[in-house]
Short mmCIF file of C-alpha atoms in Angstrom, two decimals:
data_model
loop_
_atom_site.label_atom_id
_atom_site.label_comp_id
_atom_site.label_asym_id
_atom_site.label_seq_id
_atom_site.Cartn_x
_atom_site.Cartn_y
_atom_site.Cartn_z
CA MET I 1 74.07 -17.63 65.72
CA THR I 2 76.48 -15.71 67.92
CA VAL I 3 76.99 -11.99 68.01
CA ARG I 4 80.37 -12.48 66.31
CA ASP I 5 78.73 -14.25 63.38
CA THR I 6 76.16 -11.51 63.03
CA LEU I 7 78.85 -8.81 62.99
CA LEU I 8 80.82 -10.71 60.35
CA ILE I 9 77.75 -11.05 58.13
CA VAL I 10 77.06 -7.33 58.43
CA LEU I 11 80.70 -6.51 57.67
CA TYR I 12 80.91 -8.72 54.56
CA ALA I 13 77.57 -7.43 53.27
CA ALA I 14 78.66 -3.83 53.80
CA VAL I 15 81.99 -4.40 52.04
CA GLY I 16 80.29 -5.96 49.02
CA ALA I 17 77.62 -3.27 48.79
CA ALA I 18 80.19 -0.49 49.21
CA GLY I 19 82.33 -1.86 46.43
CA ALA I 20 79.35 -2.07 44.08
CA GLY I 21 78.28 1.44 45.09
CA LEU I 22 81.71 2.93 44.38
CA LEU I 23 81.81 1.31 40.97
CA GLY I 24 78.29 2.59 40.28
CA MET I 25 79.22 6.15 41.25
CA GLY I 26 82.20 6.01 38.94
CA ALA I 27 80.00 4.74 36.09
CA LEU I 28 77.43 7.48 36.70
CA ARG I 29 80.16 10.10 36.63
CA LEU I 30 81.43 8.80 33.29
CA LEU I 31 77.88 8.72 31.89
CA ARG I 32 76.75 12.09 33.27
CA HIS I 33 76.52 13.56 29.74
CA ARG I 34 74.76 10.53 28.27
CA SER I 35 71.11 9.48 28.17
CA VAL I 36 69.12 9.20 31.39
CA ALA I 37 68.19 5.65 30.33
CA LEU I 38 71.81 4.54 30.81
CA SER I 39 71.93 6.22 34.20
CA LEU I 40 68.78 4.39 35.30
CA ALA I 41 70.26 1.10 34.05
CA VAL I 42 73.40 1.76 36.08
CA VAL I 43 71.32 2.47 39.20
CA ALA I 44 69.43 -0.81 38.76
CA ALA I 45 72.67 -2.69 38.13
CA VAL I 46 74.27 -1.20 41.23
CA ALA I 47 71.34 -2.27 43.37
CA VAL I 48 71.52 -5.86 42.14
CA ALA I 49 75.33 -5.94 42.18
CA ALA I 50 75.39 -4.68 45.76
CA MET I 51 73.01 -7.43 46.79
CA LEU I 52 74.91 -10.08 44.80
CA ALA I 53 78.34 -9.02 46.11
CA GLY I 54 77.16 -8.98 49.68
CA THR I 55 75.47 -12.34 49.27
CA LEU I 56 78.51 -13.97 47.68
CA LEU I 57 80.85 -12.67 50.35
CA VAL I 58 78.57 -13.84 53.14
CA SER I 59 78.14 -17.22 51.41
CA TRP I 60 81.90 -17.60 51.05
CA ALA I 61 82.43 -16.67 54.69
CA MET I 62 79.78 -19.14 55.82
CA LEU I 63 81.32 -21.88 53.63
CA LEU I 64 78.10 -22.72 51.81
CA SER I 65 78.05 -25.66 49.44
CA ASP I 66 78.54 -25.18 45.70
CA HIS I 67 74.89 -26.02 45.11
CA ASP I 68 73.67 -23.40 47.55
CA LEU I 69 76.04 -20.82 46.10
CA TRP I 70 74.80 -21.61 42.57
CA VAL I 71 71.17 -21.16 43.69
CA VAL I 72 71.91 -17.81 45.26
CA THR I 73 73.84 -16.62 42.22
CA THR I 74 71.08 -17.73 39.83
CA VAL I 75 68.39 -15.91 41.81
CA CYS I 76 70.45 -12.70 41.94
CA SER I 77 71.25 -12.92 38.21
CA ILE I 78 67.58 -13.27 37.25
CA ALA I 79 66.76 -10.33 39.54
CA ALA I 80 69.50 -8.31 37.82
CA ILE I 81 68.10 -9.08 34.35
CA VAL I 82 64.55 -8.11 35.34
CA SER I 83 65.75 -4.95 37.09
CA LEU I 84 67.79 -3.87 34.09
CA ALA I 85 64.85 -4.48 31.74
CA VAL I 86 62.51 -2.38 33.90
CA ALA I 87 65.11 0.39 34.27
CA LEU I 88 65.72 0.50 30.51
CA ALA I 89 61.98 0.61 29.79
CA LEU I 90 61.52 3.46 32.26
CA GLY I 91 64.57 5.24 30.88
CA ARG I 92 63.34 5.02 27.31
CA GLY I 93 59.97 6.47 28.37
CA VAL I 94 61.65 9.35 30.17
CA VAL I 95 63.91 9.99 27.16
CA ARG I 96 60.94 10.07 24.77
CA GLY I 97 59.08 12.45 27.07
CA SER I 98 62.15 14.68 27.43
CA ARG I 99 62.69 14.82 23.67
CA ALA I 100 59.03 15.66 23.05
CA LEU I 101 59.22 18.40 25.68
CA ALA I 102 62.44 19.73 24.17
CA GLU I 103 60.83 19.84 20.71
CA ALA I 104 57.82 21.70 22.08
CA THR I 105 60.13 24.13 23.90
CA ARG I 106 62.08 24.72 20.69
CA SER I 107 58.85 25.79 19.01
CA LEU I 108 58.37 28.29 21.83
CA GLY I 109 61.58 30.01 20.79
CA ASP I 110 60.89 29.76 17.05
CA SER I 111 57.20 30.61 16.70
CA GLY I 112 56.41 31.95 20.16
CA SER I 113 53.77 29.29 20.86
CA PHE I 114 54.05 26.24 23.10
CA THR I 115 51.98 23.07 22.82
CA PRO I 116 52.75 20.63 25.65
CA PRO I 117 53.19 16.92 24.81
CA ALA I 118 50.07 14.78 25.01
CA ALA I 119 51.40 12.76 27.96
CA ALA I 120 54.42 13.04 30.22
CA PRO I 121 56.11 9.89 31.59
CA THR I 122 56.77 11.42 35.02
CA ALA I 123 55.07 13.93 37.29
CA GLU I 124 58.12 16.21 37.18
CA LEU I 125 58.05 16.42 33.37
CA ALA I 126 54.30 17.05 33.48
CA GLU I 127 54.84 19.87 35.98
CA LEU I 128 57.61 21.32 33.80
CA ALA I 129 55.33 21.20 30.75
CA GLY I 130 52.62 22.99 32.71
CA GLU I 131 55.04 25.72 33.78
CA LEU I 132 56.23 26.16 30.20
CA ALA I 133 52.63 26.43 28.99
CA ALA I 134 51.91 29.10 31.62
CA THR I 135 55.08 30.96 30.64
CA SER I 136 54.07 30.77 26.98
CA ALA I 137 50.68 32.30 27.80
CA LYS I 138 52.34 35.11 29.77
CA LEU I 139 54.76 35.80 26.91
CA ALA I 140 51.89 35.90 24.42
CA ALA I 141 50.00 38.38 26.58
CA SER I 142 53.16 40.45 26.99
CA ARG I 143 53.75 40.50 23.25
CA GLU I 144 50.15 41.55 22.69
CA ARG I 145 50.51 44.39 25.20
CA GLN I 146 53.79 45.43 23.60
CA ARG I 147 52.21 45.39 20.14
CA ALA I 148 49.28 47.50 21.35
CA LEU I 149 51.68 49.91 23.05
CA GLU I 150 53.77 50.28 19.91
CA ASP I 151 50.64 50.91 17.82
CA SER I 152 49.52 53.50 20.35
CA ARG I 153 52.90 55.21 20.29
CA ARG I 154 52.95 55.34 16.50
CA GLU I 155 49.48 56.88 16.45
CA LEU I 156 50.52 59.34 19.16
CA VAL I 157 53.59 60.46 17.19
CA ALA I 158 51.52 60.88 14.04
CA TRP I 159 48.79 62.88 15.79
CA ILE I 160 51.19 65.06 17.74
CA SER I 161 53.14 65.78 14.57
CA HIS I 162 49.91 66.86 12.90
CA ASP I 163 48.77 68.95 15.87
CA LEU I 164 52.13 70.71 16.16
CA ARG I 165 52.59 71.29 12.43
CA THR I 166 49.37 73.31 12.11
CA PRO I 167 50.00 75.86 14.88
CA LEU I 168 53.67 76.15 13.95
CA ALA I 169 52.71 77.01 10.38
CA GLY I 170 50.26 79.59 11.72
CA LEU I 171 52.87 81.06 14.05
CA GLN I 172 55.35 81.32 11.18
CA ALA I 173 52.79 83.07 8.95
CA MET I 174 51.81 85.53 11.70
CA ALA I 175 55.46 86.25 12.55
CA GLU I 176 56.25 86.93 8.87
CA ALA I 177 53.22 89.22 8.58
CA LEU I 178 54.34 91.16 11.65
CA GLU I 179 57.88 91.46 10.27
CA ASP I 180 56.61 92.71 6.89
CA GLY I 181 54.36 95.29 8.58
CA VAL I 182 51.27 94.23 6.66
CA VAL I 183 49.15 93.79 9.81
CA ASP I 184 46.57 96.45 10.61
CA ASP I 185 46.16 95.42 14.27
CA PRO I 186 49.32 93.75 15.65
CA GLY I 187 47.57 93.20 19.00
CA VAL I 188 45.26 90.61 17.46
CA TYR I 189 48.21 88.65 16.09
CA HIS I 190 50.02 88.88 19.42
CA ALA I 191 46.98 87.43 21.18
CA ARG I 192 46.73 84.59 18.65
CA ILE I 193 50.44 83.82 18.97
CA ARG I 194 50.12 83.76 22.75
CA ALA I 195 47.12 81.40 22.58
CA GLU I 196 48.89 79.01 20.21
CA VAL I 197 52.03 78.99 22.36
CA GLU I 198 49.97 78.25 25.47
CA ARG I 199 48.19 75.40 23.70
CA MET I 200 51.47 73.86 22.53
CA GLY I 201 52.89 74.34 26.01
CA GLY I 202 49.92 72.41 27.39
CA MET I 203 50.58 69.58 24.94
CA VAL I 204 54.24 69.42 25.97
CA GLY I 205 53.19 69.42 29.64
CA ASP I 206 50.81 66.54 28.99
CA LEU I 207 53.56 64.59 27.26
CA PHE I 208 55.91 65.14 30.20
CA GLU I 209 53.24 64.07 32.70
CA LEU I 210 52.41 60.97 30.68
CA SER I 211 56.09 60.03 30.38
CA ARG I 212 56.44 60.21 34.18
CA ILE I 213 53.37 58.03 34.63
CA GLN I 214 54.50 55.39 32.12
CA ALA I 215 58.02 55.37 33.60
CA GLY I 216 56.57 54.74 37.06
CA VAL I 217 58.25 57.80 38.60
CA LEU I 218 55.10 59.77 39.41
CA ALA I 219 55.65 60.86 43.03
CA LEU I 220 52.43 61.17 45.03
CA ASN I 221 52.13 63.31 48.16
CA THR I 222 48.91 61.90 49.59
CA THR I 223 46.92 63.64 52.29
CA ARG I 224 43.51 63.05 53.79
CA MET I 225 40.85 65.31 52.27
CA SER I 226 37.18 65.38 51.40
CA VAL I 227 36.13 64.46 47.90
CA TYR I 228 33.53 67.22 48.27
CA ASP I 229 36.32 69.82 48.35
CA LEU I 230 38.10 68.23 45.38
CA VAL I 231 34.99 68.26 43.23
CA GLY I 232 34.11 71.79 44.35
CA ASP I 233 37.48 73.16 43.30
CA ALA I 234 37.28 71.34 39.96
CA LEU I 235 33.80 72.73 39.27
CA ALA I 236 34.96 76.25 40.08
CA GLY I 237 37.92 75.89 37.71
CA ALA I 238 35.73 74.61 34.84
CA ASP I 239 32.94 77.18 35.28
CA ALA I 240 34.39 79.72 32.81
CA LEU I 241 34.84 77.11 30.09
CA ALA I 242 31.30 75.81 30.69
CA ARG I 243 29.80 79.32 30.33
CA GLU I 244 31.84 79.87 27.16
CA HIS I 245 30.33 76.71 25.63
CA GLY I 246 26.86 77.32 27.03
CA VAL I 247 26.96 74.12 29.11
CA ARG I 248 25.44 73.72 32.57
CA ILE I 249 27.40 71.90 35.28
CA VAL I 250 25.39 70.10 37.94
CA GLY I 251 27.16 68.84 41.06
CA ASP I 252 24.33 68.13 43.49
CA GLY I 253 25.10 64.46 44.19
CA VAL I 254 28.50 64.92 45.82
CA GLU I 255 28.93 63.34 49.25
CA PRO I 256 31.62 64.54 51.69
CA VAL I 257 33.56 61.28 51.69
CA PRO I 258 37.20 61.27 52.90
CA VAL I 259 39.96 59.99 50.62
CA GLU I 260 43.75 59.66 50.82
CA VAL I 261 44.99 61.22 47.55
CA ASP I 262 47.45 63.65 46.07
CA GLY I 263 45.30 66.76 45.80
CA ARG I 264 47.18 68.30 42.88
CA GLU I 265 47.15 65.14 40.77
CA MET I 266 43.51 64.32 41.50
CA SER I 267 42.54 67.91 40.67
CA ARG I 268 44.16 67.33 37.29
CA VAL I 269 42.12 64.14 36.86
CA LEU I 270 38.82 65.92 37.55
CA ALA I 271 39.82 68.91 35.42
CA ASN I 272 40.63 66.65 32.44
CA LEU I 273 37.31 64.83 32.80
CA LEU I 274 35.31 68.05 33.09
CA VAL I 275 37.06 69.77 30.16
CA ASN I 276 36.55 66.68 28.04
CA ALA I 277 32.85 66.51 29.00
CA ILE I 278 32.24 70.21 28.40
CA ARG I 279 33.84 70.19 24.96
CA ARG I 280 31.86 67.11 23.88
CA THR I 281 28.52 68.34 25.20
CA PRO I 282 26.46 70.51 22.83
CA SER I 283 25.34 74.01 23.80
CA ASP I 284 22.48 74.08 26.36
CA GLY I 285 23.55 70.58 27.43
CA THR I 286 24.34 69.44 30.97
CA VAL I 287 27.39 67.90 32.60
CA ALA I 288 26.56 66.11 35.86
CA VAL I 289 29.13 65.34 38.55
CA SER I 290 28.53 63.03 41.50
CA ALA I 291 30.57 61.35 44.22
CA ARG I 292 29.41 58.56 46.47
CA ARG I 293 30.78 55.83 48.68
CA GLU I 294 30.36 52.19 47.69
CA ALA I 295 31.66 49.68 50.26
CA ASP I 296 35.38 50.44 50.59
CA SER I 297 35.55 52.69 47.53
CA VAL I 298 34.71 56.24 46.54
CA VAL I 299 33.22 56.62 43.06
CA VAL I 300 33.41 59.99 41.29
CA SER I 301 31.46 60.14 38.03
CA VAL I 302 31.22 62.75 35.26
CA THR I 303 28.29 62.36 32.87
CA ASP I 304 28.18 64.36 29.63
CA GLY I 305 25.78 64.76 26.72
CA CYS I 306 28.11 63.76 23.88
CA GLY I 307 25.59 61.31 22.41
CA GLY I 308 27.61 58.24 23.36
CA ILE I 309 30.75 56.49 22.18
CA PRO I 310 30.66 53.69 19.59
CA PRO I 311 30.82 50.37 21.45
CA GLU I 312 33.88 49.25 19.48
CA ASP I 313 35.75 52.38 20.67
CA LEU I 314 34.96 52.03 24.39
CA PRO I 315 37.96 49.76 25.17
CA ARG I 316 40.32 52.32 23.58
CA VAL I 317 39.08 55.48 25.25
CA PHE I 318 41.90 55.55 27.82
CA ASP I 319 44.64 54.51 25.36
CA THR I 320 47.52 56.90 24.82
CA GLY I 321 46.85 59.18 21.86
CA TRP I 322 43.34 57.91 21.19
CA ARG I 323 40.73 60.42 20.02
CA GLY I 324 37.27 59.97 18.61
CA THR I 325 36.56 60.63 14.95
CA ASP I 326 35.07 64.03 15.83
CA ALA I 327 38.17 65.07 17.80
CA ARG I 328 40.87 65.12 15.13
CA THR I 329 41.20 68.89 14.99
CA PRO I 330 41.99 71.55 17.61
CA PRO I 331 41.08 72.31 20.32
CA ALA I 332 40.80 68.59 21.05
CA GLY I 333 44.48 68.30 21.96
CA ALA I 334 46.77 65.33 21.50
CA GLY I 335 44.51 62.69 23.02
CA LEU I 336 46.55 62.47 26.22
CA GLY I 337 44.04 63.73 28.79
CA LEU I 338 42.23 60.46 29.41
CA ALA I 339 45.47 58.45 29.34
CA ILE I 340 46.78 60.76 32.07
CA VAL I 341 43.54 60.27 34.00
CA ARG I 342 43.93 56.50 33.97
CA GLY I 343 47.63 56.69 34.90
CA ILE I 344 47.07 58.97 37.90
CA VAL I 345 44.07 56.97 39.13
CA GLU I 346 45.94 53.66 38.87
CA ALA I 347 48.88 55.23 40.72
CA HIS I 348 46.37 55.80 43.57
CA HIS I 349 45.45 52.07 43.37
CA GLY I 350 42.13 53.01 41.77
CA ARG I 351 40.41 52.31 38.48
CA ALA I 352 38.99 54.50 35.69
CA ALA I 353 36.13 53.31 33.49
CA VAL I 354 33.69 54.61 30.90
CA SER I 355 30.22 53.50 29.83
CA ASN I 356 27.45 54.78 27.63
CA VAL I 357 24.29 56.24 29.15
CA PRO I 358 21.19 57.65 27.44
CA GLY I 359 22.28 60.75 25.56
CA GLY I 360 25.96 60.58 26.45
CA CYS I 361 28.59 58.70 28.41
CA ARG I 362 29.71 58.45 32.01
CA PHE I 363 33.33 58.41 33.18
CA GLU I 364 33.86 56.87 36.60
CA VAL I 365 36.90 57.11 38.86
CA ARG I 366 36.94 54.54 41.66
CA LEU I 367 39.36 55.25 44.53
CA PRO I 368 40.01 53.48 47.84
CA ALA I 369 38.10 55.19 50.62
CA ALA I 370 40.04 56.52 53.58
CA ALA I 371 39.68 54.63 56.85
#
């Protein structure tokens, strides 16, 4: 066979295949909104048609006999039938898998749950089903967090309304008594009014701080300092309250470990923990404070003598607005102190935890240690 013959064969085969390919592209464009099974059938038909067209053109150019041309045509026709059958079978399987996946996805929008089909006909559909299952799990967890947050907010509004209603009623009664001149010692009423206003101001300040934390706009000005100095300042600030309640504060196990923190915010964390511990510890009890380094972390713990927290309440201790059953009346506050503690600690990339110990409970704040 000469080079010229070879070039002619290639040319005729290319012309036949190109013609079949153009027709196939047109058919696929017309069927782009139809079932994938039809598209697969068209692809199989194009492959066979391209081979048949090229073969017929080459056979005609080579002047094959009618018998030889009939043999070639018969072989290509049988190949076309088998190819179409396989393509249709594959297409029907893909369509069934797609419909099952669509039905499962529809249930995700209706009921919020997603159950992937038992078997997927292709790896791509199986991967898509896996991604949808993972997304469904994330949405379920998000809905659960949202539900818990809404419950917490409702409880917070109810408790704050109760805690504000009581002092406001007292302030109104004292103001009316002062206006009517029926008070023997106005100074006592003035002192009570001042105390109630300061307490309500503290509640409003806690709400503002918590709103900044939950909105993610808490700006931290971190500096390198010793946890020994932080704990020392917190102990000095809580000493008066401890003496008023007859509680001893022990801070012997505090190591001078460096940390990178916002001193003002971390002082608030320690103050909230100490005030909470002092108020829950009975008279003549002890509140112990310690700070130590563990690997790459600094752990500050405050142990009180409250008698322990019910195990079912431990997961809720740091929730917004949560208070124990013995903390529903003043001066317990609005149940925001520990929520603020957790928010500030997590803003420092740390973690706050609580556990029961003999006679009380221990609050731990774990912070990254400075290099």
